[in-house]
CSV table of C-alpha atoms in Angstrom, one decimal:
chain,number,residue,atom,x,y,z
B,1,UNK,CA,81.3,92.4,130.7
B,2,UNK,CA,84.3,93.7,128.8
B,3,UNK,CA,87.6,91.8,128.8
B,4,UNK,CA,90.5,93.7,130.2
B,5,UNK,CA,93.9,93.7,128.7
B,6,UNK,CA,92.9,93.7,125.0
B,7,UNK,CA,94.6,96.5,123.2
B,8,UNK,CA,96.5,97.2,120.0
B,9,UNK,CA,99.2,94.5,119.7
B,10,UNK,CA,97.4,91.9,121.8
B,11,UNK,CA,97.4,88.3,120.5
B,12,UNK,CA,93.9,86.9,121.2
B,13,UNK,CA,92.1,83.7,120.7
B,14,UNK,CA,88.5,84.2,119.6
B,15,UNK,CA,86.7,80.9,119.0
B,16,UNK,CA,89.2,78.8,117.2
B,17,UNK,CA,91.0,81.6,115.5
B,18,UNK,CA,94.0,83.6,116.7
B,19,UNK,CA,94.2,87.3,115.9
B,20,UNK,CA,96.6,90.2,116.2
B,21,UNK,CA,94.6,93.1,117.5
B,22,UNK,CA,95.0,96.3,115.5
B,23,UNK,CA,92.3,98.4,117.2
B,24,UNK,CA,90.0,98.0,120.1
B,25,UNK,CA,86.5,99.6,120.0
B,26,UNK,CA,83.7,99.6,122.5
B,27,UNK,CA,82.8,96.0,123.0
B,28,UNK,CA,84.8,94.7,120.0
B,29,UNK,CA,88.2,94.6,118.4
B,30,UNK,CA,89.5,94.7,114.8
B,31,UNK,CA,92.2,92.1,114.2
B,32,UNK,CA,94.0,90.2,111.6
B,33,UNK,CA,93.9,86.4,111.8
B,34,UNK,CA,97.0,84.2,112.0
B,35,UNK,CA,97.0,81.4,109.5
B,36,UNK,CA,99.0,78.2,109.4
B,37,UNK,CA,101.6,77.3,106.7
B,38,UNK,CA,99.3,74.7,105.3
B,39,UNK,CA,97.0,77.4,103.9
B,40,UNK,CA,97.6,78.9,100.5
B,41,UNK,CA,99.7,82.1,100.5
B,42,UNK,CA,97.7,85.3,100.1
B,43,UNK,CA,99.1,88.6,98.9
B,44,UNK,CA,98.1,90.1,102.2
B,45,UNK,CA,100.1,87.7,104.3
B,46,UNK,CA,102.8,89.1,106.6
B,47,UNK,CA,105.6,86.7,107.4
B,48,UNK,CA,106.4,86.6,111.1
B,49,UNK,CA,109.9,85.5,112.3
B,50,UNK,CA,110.1,82.7,114.8
B,51,UNK,CA,111.4,85.0,117.5
B,52,UNK,CA,108.5,87.4,117.0
B,53,UNK,CA,106.1,84.4,117.5
B,54,UNK,CA,107.9,83.2,120.6
B,55,UNK,CA,107.9,86.8,122.0
B,56,UNK,CA,104.1,86.9,121.3
B,57,UNK,CA,103.5,83.8,123.4
B,58,UNK,CA,102.6,81.5,120.6
B,59,UNK,CA,103.7,77.8,120.7
B,60,UNK,CA,103.4,77.2,117.0
B,61,UNK,CA,106.1,78.7,114.8
B,62,UNK,CA,104.5,77.9,111.4
B,63,UNK,CA,102.1,80.8,111.2
B,64,UNK,CA,101.7,84.0,109.1
B,65,UNK,CA,99.4,87.0,109.7
B,66,UNK,CA,96.8,87.5,107.1
B,67,UNK,CA,96.3,91.3,106.9
B,68,UNK,CA,92.6,91.2,106.2
B,69,UNK,CA,91.0,92.9,109.2
B,70,UNK,CA,87.9,91.3,110.9
B,71,UNK,CA,85.8,92.6,113.7
B,72,UNK,CA,85.1,90.3,116.7
B,73,UNK,CA,83.5,90.8,120.1
B,74,UNK,CA,85.8,91.2,123.1
B,75,UNK,CA,83.5,88.8,125.0
B,76,UNK,CA,84.6,85.9,122.8
B,77,UNK,CA,88.3,86.8,123.1
B,78,UNK,CA,91.0,85.6,125.4
B,79,UNK,CA,94.5,87.3,125.5
B,80,UNK,CA,97.3,84.8,124.9
B,81,UNK,CA,100.2,87.2,124.3
B,82,UNK,CA,101.5,90.5,122.7
B,83,UNK,CA,103.4,91.5,119.7
B,84,UNK,CA,105.8,94.4,119.4
B,85,UNK,CA,104.5,97.7,118.1
B,86,UNK,CA,106.7,97.3,115.0
B,87,UNK,CA,104.8,94.2,114.0
B,88,UNK,CA,101.4,95.9,114.5
B,89,UNK,CA,102.6,98.8,112.2
B,90,UNK,CA,103.9,96.3,109.6
B,91,UNK,CA,100.5,94.4,109.6
B,92,UNK,CA,98.5,97.7,109.5
B,93,UNK,CA,100.5,99.0,106.5
B,94,UNK,CA,100.0,95.7,104.6
B,95,UNK,CA,96.3,95.8,105.5
B,96,UNK,CA,95.9,99.3,104.1
B,97,UNK,CA,97.7,98.2,100.9
B,98,UNK,CA,95.3,95.2,100.6
B,99,UNK,CA,92.3,97.5,101.1
B,100,UNK,CA,93.6,99.9,98.4
B,101,UNK,CA,94.1,96.9,96.0
B,102,UNK,CA,90.6,95.6,96.7
B,103,UNK,CA,89.1,99.0,96.1
B,104,UNK,CA,90.8,99.2,92.7
B,105,UNK,CA,89.7,95.7,91.8
B,106,UNK,CA,86.1,96.4,92.8
B,107,UNK,CA,86.1,99.5,90.6
B,108,UNK,CA,87.6,97.6,87.7
B,109,UNK,CA,85.1,94.8,88.1
B,110,UNK,CA,82.2,97.2,88.0
B,111,UNK,CA,83.5,98.7,84.7
B,112,UNK,CA,83.9,95.4,82.9
B,113,UNK,CA,80.2,94.5,83.0
B,114,UNK,CA,80.6,91.2,84.8
B,115,UNK,CA,77.5,89.7,86.4
B,116,UNK,CA,75.8,91.7,89.1
B,117,UNK,CA,77.1,90.6,92.5
B,118,UNK,CA,74.4,92.4,94.4
B,119,UNK,CA,72.2,89.3,94.2
B,120,UNK,CA,74.5,87.7,96.8
B,121,UNK,CA,74.0,88.6,100.4
B,122,UNK,CA,76.8,91.0,101.2
B,123,UNK,CA,79.3,90.0,103.9
B,124,UNK,CA,80.8,92.8,106.0
B,125,UNK,CA,84.4,92.9,107.1
B,126,UNK,CA,85.4,95.9,109.1
B,127,UNK,CA,88.3,98.1,108.1
B,128,UNK,CA,90.1,100.6,110.3
B,129,UNK,CA,88.4,104.0,110.7
B,130,UNK,CA,85.0,102.5,109.7
B,131,UNK,CA,85.6,101.7,106.0
B,132,UNK,CA,84.2,98.4,104.6
B,133,UNK,CA,85.6,95.6,102.5
B,134,UNK,CA,84.4,92.2,101.2
B,135,UNK,CA,86.1,89.0,102.3
B,136,UNK,CA,85.5,85.5,100.9
B,137,UNK,CA,86.9,84.2,104.2
B,138,UNK,CA,84.3,86.1,106.1
B,139,UNK,CA,81.6,84.8,103.8
B,140,UNK,CA,82.6,81.2,104.4
B,141,UNK,CA,82.7,81.7,108.1
B,142,UNK,CA,79.1,83.2,108.1
B,143,UNK,CA,77.8,80.4,105.8
B,144,UNK,CA,78.7,77.8,108.4
């Protein structure tokens, strides 16, 4: 049974994590997680103003959006609000920039002769339009 109301710009709760939905696919969505101020700042973080958070229906105002897209099932998601299209485009632009940087870093790492990382079980994080990227955060979630 598919959840209604999930679309680009929805703020959803999936498990214990809150996401801003970038894209909805059949049976799943691609979203960027919201992280609290206590977490270290990442280069992919998008700062959200307090009024944007209030408009989105969030009660906590000390969060940022980490523009590292993850794929989740719509069955595990519950819509709690919506963000403006401008915020979605801001997050998507930052996510694309992060993907580009990760691709450059991956190519540079291959060229330096560092240890082969293929021994480790690969963890998949979904990118818009079907591309892939690796995410330590995803690896730690799957390890638990």
